[in-house]
Short mmCIF file of N, CA and C in Angstrom, two decimals:
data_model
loop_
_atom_site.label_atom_id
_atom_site.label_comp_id
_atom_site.label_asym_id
_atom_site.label_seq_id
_atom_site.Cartn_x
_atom_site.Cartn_y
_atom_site.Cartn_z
N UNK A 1 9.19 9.98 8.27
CA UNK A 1 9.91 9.64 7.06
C UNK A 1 10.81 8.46 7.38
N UNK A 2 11.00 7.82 6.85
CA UNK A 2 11.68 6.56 6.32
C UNK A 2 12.55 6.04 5.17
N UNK A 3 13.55 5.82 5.79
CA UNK A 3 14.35 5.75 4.39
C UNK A 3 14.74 3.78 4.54
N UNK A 4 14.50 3.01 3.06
CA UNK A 4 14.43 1.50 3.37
C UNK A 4 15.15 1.00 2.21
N UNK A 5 15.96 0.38 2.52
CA UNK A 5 17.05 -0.60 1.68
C UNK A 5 17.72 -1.43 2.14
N UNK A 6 18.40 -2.28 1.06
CA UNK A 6 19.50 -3.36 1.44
C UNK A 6 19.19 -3.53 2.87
N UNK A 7 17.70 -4.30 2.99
CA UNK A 7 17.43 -5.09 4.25
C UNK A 7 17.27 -4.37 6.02
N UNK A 8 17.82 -3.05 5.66
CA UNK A 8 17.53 -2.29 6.59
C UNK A 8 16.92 -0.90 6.55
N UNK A 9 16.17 -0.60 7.57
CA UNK A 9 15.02 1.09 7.61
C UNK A 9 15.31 1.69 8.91
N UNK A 10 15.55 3.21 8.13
CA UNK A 10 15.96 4.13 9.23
C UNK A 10 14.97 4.98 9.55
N UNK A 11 14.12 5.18 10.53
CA UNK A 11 13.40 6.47 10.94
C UNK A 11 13.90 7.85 10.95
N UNK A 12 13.53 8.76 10.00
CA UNK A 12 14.39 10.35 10.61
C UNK A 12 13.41 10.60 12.17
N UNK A 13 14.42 10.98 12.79
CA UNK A 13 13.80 11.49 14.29
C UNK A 13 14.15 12.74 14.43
N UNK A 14 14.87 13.63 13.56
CA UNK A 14 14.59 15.02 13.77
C UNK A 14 15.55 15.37 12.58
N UNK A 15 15.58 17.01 12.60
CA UNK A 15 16.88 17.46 10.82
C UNK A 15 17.72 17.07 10.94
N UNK A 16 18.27 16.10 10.26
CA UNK A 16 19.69 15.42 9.91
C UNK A 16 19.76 14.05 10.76
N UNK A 17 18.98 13.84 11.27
CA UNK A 17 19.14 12.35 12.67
C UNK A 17 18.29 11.62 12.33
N UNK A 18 19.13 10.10 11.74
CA UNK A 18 18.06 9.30 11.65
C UNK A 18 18.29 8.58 12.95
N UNK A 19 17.03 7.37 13.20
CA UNK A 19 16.85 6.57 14.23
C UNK A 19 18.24 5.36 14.33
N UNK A 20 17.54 4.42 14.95
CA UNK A 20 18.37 3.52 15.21
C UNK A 20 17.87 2.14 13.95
N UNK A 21 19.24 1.19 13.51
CA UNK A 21 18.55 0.85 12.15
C UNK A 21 17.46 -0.21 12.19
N UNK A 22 16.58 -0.45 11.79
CA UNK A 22 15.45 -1.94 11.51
C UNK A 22 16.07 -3.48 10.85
N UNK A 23 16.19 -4.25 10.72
CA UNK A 23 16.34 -5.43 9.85
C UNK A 23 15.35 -6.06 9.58
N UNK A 24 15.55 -5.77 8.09
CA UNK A 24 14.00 -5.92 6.95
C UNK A 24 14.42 -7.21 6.54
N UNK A 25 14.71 -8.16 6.91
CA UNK A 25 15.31 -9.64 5.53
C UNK A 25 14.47 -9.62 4.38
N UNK A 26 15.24 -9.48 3.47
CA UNK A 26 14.62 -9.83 2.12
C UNK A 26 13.00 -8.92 1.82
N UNK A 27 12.93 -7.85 2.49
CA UNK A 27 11.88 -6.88 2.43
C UNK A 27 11.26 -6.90 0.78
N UNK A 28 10.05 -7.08 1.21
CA UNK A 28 9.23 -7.29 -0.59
C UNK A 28 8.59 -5.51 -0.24
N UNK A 29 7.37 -5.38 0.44
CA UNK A 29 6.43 -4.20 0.51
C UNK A 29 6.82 -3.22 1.56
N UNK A 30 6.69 -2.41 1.88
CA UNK A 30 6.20 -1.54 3.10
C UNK A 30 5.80 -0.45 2.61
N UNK A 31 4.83 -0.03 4.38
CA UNK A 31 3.96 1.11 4.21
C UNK A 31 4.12 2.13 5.38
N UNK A 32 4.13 3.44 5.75
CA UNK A 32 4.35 3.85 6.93
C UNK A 32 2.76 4.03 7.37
N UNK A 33 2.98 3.60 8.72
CA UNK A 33 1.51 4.85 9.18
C UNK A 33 1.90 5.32 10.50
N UNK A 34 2.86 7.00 10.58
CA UNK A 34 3.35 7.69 11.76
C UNK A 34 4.27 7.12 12.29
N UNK A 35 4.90 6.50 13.12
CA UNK A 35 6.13 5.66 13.62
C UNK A 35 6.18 4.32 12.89
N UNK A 36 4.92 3.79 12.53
CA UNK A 36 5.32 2.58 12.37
C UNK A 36 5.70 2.17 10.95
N UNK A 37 6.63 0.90 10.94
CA UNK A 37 6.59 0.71 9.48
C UNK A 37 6.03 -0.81 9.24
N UNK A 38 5.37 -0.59 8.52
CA UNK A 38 4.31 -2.27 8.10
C UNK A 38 5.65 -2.71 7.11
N UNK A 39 6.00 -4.32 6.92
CA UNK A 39 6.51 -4.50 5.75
C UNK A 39 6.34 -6.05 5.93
N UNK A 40 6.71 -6.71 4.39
CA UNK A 40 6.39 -8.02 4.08
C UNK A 40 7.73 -8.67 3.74
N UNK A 41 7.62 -9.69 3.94
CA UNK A 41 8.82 -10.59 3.41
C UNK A 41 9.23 -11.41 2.11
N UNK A 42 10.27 -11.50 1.41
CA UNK A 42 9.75 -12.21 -0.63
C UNK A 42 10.14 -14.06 0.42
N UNK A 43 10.27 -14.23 2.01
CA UNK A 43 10.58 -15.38 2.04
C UNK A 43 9.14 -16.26 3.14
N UNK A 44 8.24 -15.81 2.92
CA UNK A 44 6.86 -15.90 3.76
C UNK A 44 6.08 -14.72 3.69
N UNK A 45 4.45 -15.30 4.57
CA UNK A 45 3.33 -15.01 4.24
C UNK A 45 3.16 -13.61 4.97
N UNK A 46 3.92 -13.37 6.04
CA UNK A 46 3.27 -12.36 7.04
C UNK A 46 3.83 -10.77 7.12
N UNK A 47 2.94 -10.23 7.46
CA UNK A 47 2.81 -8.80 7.44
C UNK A 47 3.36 -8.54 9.02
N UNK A 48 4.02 -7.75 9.23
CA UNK A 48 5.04 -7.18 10.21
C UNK A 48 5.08 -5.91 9.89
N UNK A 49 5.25 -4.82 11.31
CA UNK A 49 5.43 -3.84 12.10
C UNK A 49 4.60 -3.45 13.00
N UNK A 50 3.07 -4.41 13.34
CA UNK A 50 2.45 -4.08 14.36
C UNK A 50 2.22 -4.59 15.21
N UNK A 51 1.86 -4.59 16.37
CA UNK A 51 1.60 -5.34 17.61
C UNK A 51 2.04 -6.86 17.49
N UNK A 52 1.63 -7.86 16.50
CA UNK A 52 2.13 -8.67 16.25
C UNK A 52 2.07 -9.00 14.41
N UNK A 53 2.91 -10.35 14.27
CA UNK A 53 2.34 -10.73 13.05
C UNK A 53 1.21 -11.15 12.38
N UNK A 54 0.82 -10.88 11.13
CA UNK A 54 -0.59 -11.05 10.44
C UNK A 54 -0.09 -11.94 9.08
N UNK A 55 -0.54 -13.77 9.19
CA UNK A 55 0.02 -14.07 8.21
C UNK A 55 -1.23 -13.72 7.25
N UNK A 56 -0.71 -13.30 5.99
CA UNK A 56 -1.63 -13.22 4.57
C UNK A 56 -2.24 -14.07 3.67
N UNK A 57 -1.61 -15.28 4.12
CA UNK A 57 -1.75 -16.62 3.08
C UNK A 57 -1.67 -16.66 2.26
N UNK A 58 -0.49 -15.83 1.69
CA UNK A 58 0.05 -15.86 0.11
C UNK A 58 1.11 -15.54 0.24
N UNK A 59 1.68 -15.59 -0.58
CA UNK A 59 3.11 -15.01 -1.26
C UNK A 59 2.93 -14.16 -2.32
N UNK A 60 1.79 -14.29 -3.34
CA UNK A 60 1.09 -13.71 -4.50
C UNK A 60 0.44 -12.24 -3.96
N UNK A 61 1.37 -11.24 -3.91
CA UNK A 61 1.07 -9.90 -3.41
C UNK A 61 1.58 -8.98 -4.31
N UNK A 62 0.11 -7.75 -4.62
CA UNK A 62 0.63 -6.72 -5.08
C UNK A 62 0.83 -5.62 -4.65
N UNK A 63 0.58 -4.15 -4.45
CA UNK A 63 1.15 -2.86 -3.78
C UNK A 63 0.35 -3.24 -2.27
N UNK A 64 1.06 -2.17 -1.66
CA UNK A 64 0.54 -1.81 0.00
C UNK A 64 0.70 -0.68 0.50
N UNK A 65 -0.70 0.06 0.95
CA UNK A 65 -0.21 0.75 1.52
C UNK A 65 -1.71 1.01 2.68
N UNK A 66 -1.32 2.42 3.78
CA UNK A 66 -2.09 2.38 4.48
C UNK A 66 -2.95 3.74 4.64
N UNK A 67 -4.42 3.50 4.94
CA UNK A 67 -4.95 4.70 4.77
C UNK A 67 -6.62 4.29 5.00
N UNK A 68 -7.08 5.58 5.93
CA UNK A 68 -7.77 5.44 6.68
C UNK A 68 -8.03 4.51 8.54
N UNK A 69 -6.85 4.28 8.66
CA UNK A 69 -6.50 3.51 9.71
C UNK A 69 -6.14 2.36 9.37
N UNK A 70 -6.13 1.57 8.15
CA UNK A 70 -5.78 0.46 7.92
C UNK A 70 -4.51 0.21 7.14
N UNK A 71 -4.29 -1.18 7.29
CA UNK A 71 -2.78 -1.48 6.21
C UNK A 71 -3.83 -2.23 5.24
N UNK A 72 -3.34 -1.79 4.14
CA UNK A 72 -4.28 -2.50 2.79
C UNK A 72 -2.84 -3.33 2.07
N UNK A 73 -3.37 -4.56 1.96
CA UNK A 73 -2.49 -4.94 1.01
C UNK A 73 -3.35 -6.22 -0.11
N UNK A 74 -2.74 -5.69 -1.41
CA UNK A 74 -3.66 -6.33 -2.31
C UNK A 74 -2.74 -7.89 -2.74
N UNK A 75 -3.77 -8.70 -2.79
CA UNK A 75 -3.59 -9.94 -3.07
C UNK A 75 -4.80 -11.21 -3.89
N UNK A 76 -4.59 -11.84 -4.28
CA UNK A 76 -5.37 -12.85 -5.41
C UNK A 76 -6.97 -12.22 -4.84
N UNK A 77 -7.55 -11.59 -5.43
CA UNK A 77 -8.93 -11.55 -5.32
C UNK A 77 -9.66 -10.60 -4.72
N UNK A 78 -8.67 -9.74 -4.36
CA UNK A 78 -8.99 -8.29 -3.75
C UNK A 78 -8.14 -7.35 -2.27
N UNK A 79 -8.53 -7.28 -1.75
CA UNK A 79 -7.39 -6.30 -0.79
C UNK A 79 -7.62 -6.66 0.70
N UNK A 80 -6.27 -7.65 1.59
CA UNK A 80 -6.29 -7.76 2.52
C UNK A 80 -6.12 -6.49 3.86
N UNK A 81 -7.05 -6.28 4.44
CA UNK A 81 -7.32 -5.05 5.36
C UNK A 81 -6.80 -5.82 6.95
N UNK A 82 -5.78 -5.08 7.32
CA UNK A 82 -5.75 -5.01 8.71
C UNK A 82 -5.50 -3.75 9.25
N UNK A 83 -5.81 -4.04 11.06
CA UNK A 83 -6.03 -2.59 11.78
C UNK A 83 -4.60 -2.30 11.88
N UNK A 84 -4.60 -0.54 11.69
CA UNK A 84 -3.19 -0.32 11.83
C UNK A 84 -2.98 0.26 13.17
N UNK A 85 -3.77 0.21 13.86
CA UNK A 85 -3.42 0.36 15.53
C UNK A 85 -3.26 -1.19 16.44
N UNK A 86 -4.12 -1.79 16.24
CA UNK A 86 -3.97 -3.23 16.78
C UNK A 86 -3.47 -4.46 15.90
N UNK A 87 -3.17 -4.16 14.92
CA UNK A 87 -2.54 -5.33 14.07
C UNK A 87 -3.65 -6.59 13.74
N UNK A 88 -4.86 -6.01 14.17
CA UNK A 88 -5.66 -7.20 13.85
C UNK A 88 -6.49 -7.37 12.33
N UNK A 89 -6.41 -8.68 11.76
CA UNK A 89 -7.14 -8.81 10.28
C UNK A 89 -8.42 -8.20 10.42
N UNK A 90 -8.85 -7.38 9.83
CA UNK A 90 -10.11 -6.77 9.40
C UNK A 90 -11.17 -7.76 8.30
N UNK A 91 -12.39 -7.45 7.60
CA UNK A 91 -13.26 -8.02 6.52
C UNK A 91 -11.85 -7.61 5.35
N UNK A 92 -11.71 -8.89 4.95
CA UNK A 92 -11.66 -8.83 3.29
C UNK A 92 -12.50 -8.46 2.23
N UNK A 93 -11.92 -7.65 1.26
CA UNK A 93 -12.68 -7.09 0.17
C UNK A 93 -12.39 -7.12 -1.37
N UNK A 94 -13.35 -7.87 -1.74
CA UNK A 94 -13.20 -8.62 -2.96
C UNK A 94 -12.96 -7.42 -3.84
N UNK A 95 -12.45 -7.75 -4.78
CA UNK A 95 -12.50 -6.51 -6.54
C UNK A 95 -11.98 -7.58 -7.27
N UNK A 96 -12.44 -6.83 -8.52
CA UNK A 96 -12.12 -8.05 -9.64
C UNK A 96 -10.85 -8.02 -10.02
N UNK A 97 -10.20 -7.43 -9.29
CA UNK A 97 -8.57 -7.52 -10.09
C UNK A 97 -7.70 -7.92 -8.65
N UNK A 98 -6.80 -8.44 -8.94
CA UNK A 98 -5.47 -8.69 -7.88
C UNK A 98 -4.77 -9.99 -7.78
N UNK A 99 -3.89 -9.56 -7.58
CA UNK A 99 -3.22 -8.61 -6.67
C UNK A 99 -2.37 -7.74 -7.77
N UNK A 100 -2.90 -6.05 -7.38
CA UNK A 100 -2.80 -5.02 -8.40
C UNK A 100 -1.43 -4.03 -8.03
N UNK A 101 -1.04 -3.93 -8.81
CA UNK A 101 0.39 -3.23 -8.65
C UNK A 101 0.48 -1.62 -7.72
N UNK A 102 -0.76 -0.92 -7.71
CA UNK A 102 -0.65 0.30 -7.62
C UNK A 102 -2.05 0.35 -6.35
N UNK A 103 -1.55 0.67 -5.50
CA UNK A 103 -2.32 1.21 -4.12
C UNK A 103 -2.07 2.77 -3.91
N UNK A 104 -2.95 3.64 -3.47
CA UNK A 104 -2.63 4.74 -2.71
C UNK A 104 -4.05 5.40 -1.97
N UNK A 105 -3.59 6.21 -1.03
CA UNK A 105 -4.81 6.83 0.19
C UNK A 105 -4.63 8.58 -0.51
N UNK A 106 -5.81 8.57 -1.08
CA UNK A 106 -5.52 10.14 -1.39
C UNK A 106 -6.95 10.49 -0.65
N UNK A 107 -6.82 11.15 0.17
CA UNK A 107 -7.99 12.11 1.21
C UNK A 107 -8.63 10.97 2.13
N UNK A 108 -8.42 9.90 2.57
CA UNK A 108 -9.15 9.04 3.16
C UNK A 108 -9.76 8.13 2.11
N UNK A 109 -9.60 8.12 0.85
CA UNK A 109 -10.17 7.19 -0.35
C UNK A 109 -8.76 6.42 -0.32
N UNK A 110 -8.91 4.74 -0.65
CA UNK A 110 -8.46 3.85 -1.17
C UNK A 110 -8.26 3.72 -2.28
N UNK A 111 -7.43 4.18 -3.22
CA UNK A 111 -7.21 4.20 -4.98
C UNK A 111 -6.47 3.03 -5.26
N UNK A 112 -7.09 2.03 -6.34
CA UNK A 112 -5.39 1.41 -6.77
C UNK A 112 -6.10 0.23 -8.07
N UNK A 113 -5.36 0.20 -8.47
CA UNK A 113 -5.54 -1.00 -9.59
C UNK A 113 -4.22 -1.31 -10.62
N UNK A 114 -4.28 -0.90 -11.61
CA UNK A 114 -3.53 -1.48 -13.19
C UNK A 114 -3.71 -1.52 -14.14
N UNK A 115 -3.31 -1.60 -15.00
CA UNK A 115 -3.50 -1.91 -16.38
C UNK A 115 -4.07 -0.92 -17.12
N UNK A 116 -5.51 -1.36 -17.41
CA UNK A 116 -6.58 0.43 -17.73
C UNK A 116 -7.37 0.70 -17.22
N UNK A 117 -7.52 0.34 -15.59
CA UNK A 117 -8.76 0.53 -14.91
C UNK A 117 -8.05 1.08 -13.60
N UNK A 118 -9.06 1.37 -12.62
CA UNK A 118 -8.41 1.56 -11.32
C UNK A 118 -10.06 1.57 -10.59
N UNK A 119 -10.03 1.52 -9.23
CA UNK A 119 -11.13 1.27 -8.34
C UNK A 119 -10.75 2.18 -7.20
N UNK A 120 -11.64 2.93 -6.87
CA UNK A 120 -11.80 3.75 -5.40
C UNK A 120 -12.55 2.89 -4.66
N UNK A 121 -11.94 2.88 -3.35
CA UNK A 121 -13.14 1.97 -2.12
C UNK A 121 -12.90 3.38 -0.97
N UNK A 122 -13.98 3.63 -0.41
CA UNK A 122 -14.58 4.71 0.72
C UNK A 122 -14.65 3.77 2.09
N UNK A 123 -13.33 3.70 2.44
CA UNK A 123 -13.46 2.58 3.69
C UNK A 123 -14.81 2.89 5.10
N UNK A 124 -14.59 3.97 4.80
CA UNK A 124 -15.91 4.59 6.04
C UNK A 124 -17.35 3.88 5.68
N UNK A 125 -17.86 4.03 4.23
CA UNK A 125 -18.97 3.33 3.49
C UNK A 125 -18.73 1.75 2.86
N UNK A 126 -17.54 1.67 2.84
CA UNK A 126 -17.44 0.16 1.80
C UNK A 126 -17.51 0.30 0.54
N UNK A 127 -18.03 1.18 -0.13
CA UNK A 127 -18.32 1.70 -1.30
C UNK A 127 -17.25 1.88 -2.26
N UNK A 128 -17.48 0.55 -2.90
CA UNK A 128 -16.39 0.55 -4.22
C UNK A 128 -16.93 0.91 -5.57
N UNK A 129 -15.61 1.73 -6.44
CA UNK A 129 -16.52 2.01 -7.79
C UNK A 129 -15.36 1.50 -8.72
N UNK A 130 -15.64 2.06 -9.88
CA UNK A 130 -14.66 1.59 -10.58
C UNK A 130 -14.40 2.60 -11.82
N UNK A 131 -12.98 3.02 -12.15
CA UNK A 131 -12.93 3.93 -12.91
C UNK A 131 -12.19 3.81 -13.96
N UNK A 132 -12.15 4.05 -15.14
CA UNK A 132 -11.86 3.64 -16.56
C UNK A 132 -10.88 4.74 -16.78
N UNK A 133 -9.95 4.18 -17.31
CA UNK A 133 -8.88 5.60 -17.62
C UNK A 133 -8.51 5.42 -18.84
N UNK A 134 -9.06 4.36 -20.03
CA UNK A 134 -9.42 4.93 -21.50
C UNK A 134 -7.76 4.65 -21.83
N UNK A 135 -7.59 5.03 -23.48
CA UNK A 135 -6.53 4.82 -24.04
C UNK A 135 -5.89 3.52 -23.87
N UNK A 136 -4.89 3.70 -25.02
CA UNK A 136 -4.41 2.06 -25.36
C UNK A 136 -2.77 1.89 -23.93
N UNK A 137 -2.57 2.70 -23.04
CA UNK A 137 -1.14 2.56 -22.61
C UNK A 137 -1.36 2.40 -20.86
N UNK A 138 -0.77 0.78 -20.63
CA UNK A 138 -1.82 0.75 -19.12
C UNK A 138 -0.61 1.52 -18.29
N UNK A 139 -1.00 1.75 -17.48
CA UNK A 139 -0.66 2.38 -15.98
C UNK A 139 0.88 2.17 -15.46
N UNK A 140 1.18 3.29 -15.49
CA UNK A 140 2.82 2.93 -15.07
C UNK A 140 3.16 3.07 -13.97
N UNK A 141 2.45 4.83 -13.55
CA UNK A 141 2.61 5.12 -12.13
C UNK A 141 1.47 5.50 -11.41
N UNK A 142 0.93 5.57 -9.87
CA UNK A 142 -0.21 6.71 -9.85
C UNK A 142 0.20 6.97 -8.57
N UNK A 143 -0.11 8.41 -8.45
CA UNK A 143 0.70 9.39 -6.91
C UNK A 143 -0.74 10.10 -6.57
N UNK A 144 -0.70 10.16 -5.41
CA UNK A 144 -2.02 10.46 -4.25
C UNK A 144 -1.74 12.14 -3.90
N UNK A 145 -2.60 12.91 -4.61
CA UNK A 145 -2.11 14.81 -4.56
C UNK A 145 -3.67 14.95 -3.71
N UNK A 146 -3.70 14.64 -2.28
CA UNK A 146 -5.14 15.30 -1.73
C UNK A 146 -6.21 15.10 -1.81
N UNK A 147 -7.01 15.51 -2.70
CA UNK A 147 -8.23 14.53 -2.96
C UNK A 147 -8.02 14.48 -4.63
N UNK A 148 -7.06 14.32 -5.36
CA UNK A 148 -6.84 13.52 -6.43
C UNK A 148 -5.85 12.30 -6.43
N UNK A 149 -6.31 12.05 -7.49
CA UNK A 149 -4.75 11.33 -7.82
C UNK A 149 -4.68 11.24 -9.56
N UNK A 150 -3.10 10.94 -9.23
CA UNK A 150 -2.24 11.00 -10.62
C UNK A 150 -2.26 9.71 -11.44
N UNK A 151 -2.88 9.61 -12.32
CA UNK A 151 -2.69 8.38 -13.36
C UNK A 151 -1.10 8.62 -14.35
N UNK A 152 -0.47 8.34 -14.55
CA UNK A 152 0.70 7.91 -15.23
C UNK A 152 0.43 7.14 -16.25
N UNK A 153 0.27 7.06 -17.66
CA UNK A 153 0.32 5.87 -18.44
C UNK A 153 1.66 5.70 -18.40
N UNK A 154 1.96 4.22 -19.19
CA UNK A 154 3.43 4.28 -20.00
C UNK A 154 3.81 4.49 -20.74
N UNK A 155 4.94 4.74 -21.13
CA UNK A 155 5.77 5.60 -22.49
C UNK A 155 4.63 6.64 -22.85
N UNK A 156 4.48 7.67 -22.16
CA UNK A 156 3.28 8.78 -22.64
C UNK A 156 3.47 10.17 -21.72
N UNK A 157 3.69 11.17 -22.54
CA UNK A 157 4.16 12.23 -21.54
C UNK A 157 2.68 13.31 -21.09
N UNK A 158 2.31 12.31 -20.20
CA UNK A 158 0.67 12.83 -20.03
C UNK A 158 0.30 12.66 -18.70
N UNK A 159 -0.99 12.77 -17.94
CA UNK A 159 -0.94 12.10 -16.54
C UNK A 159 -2.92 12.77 -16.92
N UNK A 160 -3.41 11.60 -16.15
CA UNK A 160 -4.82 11.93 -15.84
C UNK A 160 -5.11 12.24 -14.58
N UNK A 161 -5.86 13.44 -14.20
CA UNK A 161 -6.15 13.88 -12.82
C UNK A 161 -7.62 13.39 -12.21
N UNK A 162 -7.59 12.79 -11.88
CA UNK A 162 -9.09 12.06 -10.98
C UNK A 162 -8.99 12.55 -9.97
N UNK A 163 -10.77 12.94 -9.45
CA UNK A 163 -11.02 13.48 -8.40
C UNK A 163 -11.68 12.66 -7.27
N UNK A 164 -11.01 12.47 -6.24
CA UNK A 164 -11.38 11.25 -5.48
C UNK A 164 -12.54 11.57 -4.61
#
């Protein structure tokens, strides 16, 4: 667990003890995976917390997070993949939307999109689909419950359950 603000992130290292603090400057994203914390900067391109830096070649970034061994972070044209053990850039993977507000790893599936659509990718297969979530109110929130996840519209006291 991780707690991240006003430029700095604390690790809990046991009940009631957090770690020693991080300095995030100007922190845009982060993602945990077990000790580490991945995060991005709103003042440059590169992805930081692993072995070394991974620049992205953008600034134009939407959600991040990590799952299945990788840091996913979405940007103009689909979702930049690096290894989250060696910090090294992985294949890029195109989708027709991005950089999309909403990422999450529910069971080893890649979920994320916007608006009124969303896309699962099966990082083990590559296998992207694409899933329609209907109605006029796009996407506000979506939370990763196991092998579902939670669609959120906006202003709507409802939630769609997809089975990943």
């Amino acid at each position: 667990i991780w707690a991240v603000g006003d430029g700095l992130a604390r690790r809990l290292t046991g009940p009631g003890r957090l770690g020693r603090p991080v300095r995030l400057p100007e922190v845009d994203l982060c993602a945990v995976e077990g000790e580490r914390l991945w995060w991005t900067s709103r003042r440059d391109t590169a992805l930081r917390g692993g072995p070394k830096e991974v620049d992205l070649g953008t600034r134009e970034r939407g959600a991040m997070t990590v799952c299945a061994g990788s840091v996913w972070v979405s940007v103009d044209g689909g979702l930049q993949r690096v290894s989250a053990w060696s910090g090294e850039p992985r294949r890029f993977v195109a989708t027709s939307e991005g950089p999309v507000p909403f990422l999450v790893c529910a069971n080893g599936v890649l979920v994320g999109g916007g608006g009124h659509a969303l896309f699962a990718l099966t990082p083990a297969t590559g296998a992207l689909r694409g899933i329609p979530l209907g109605g006029n109110a796009p996407l506000a929130l979506l939370v990763a419950a196991g092998k579902h996840v939670w669609a959120f519209p906006a202003h709507r006291a409802e939630a769609l359950v997809i089975s990943v």
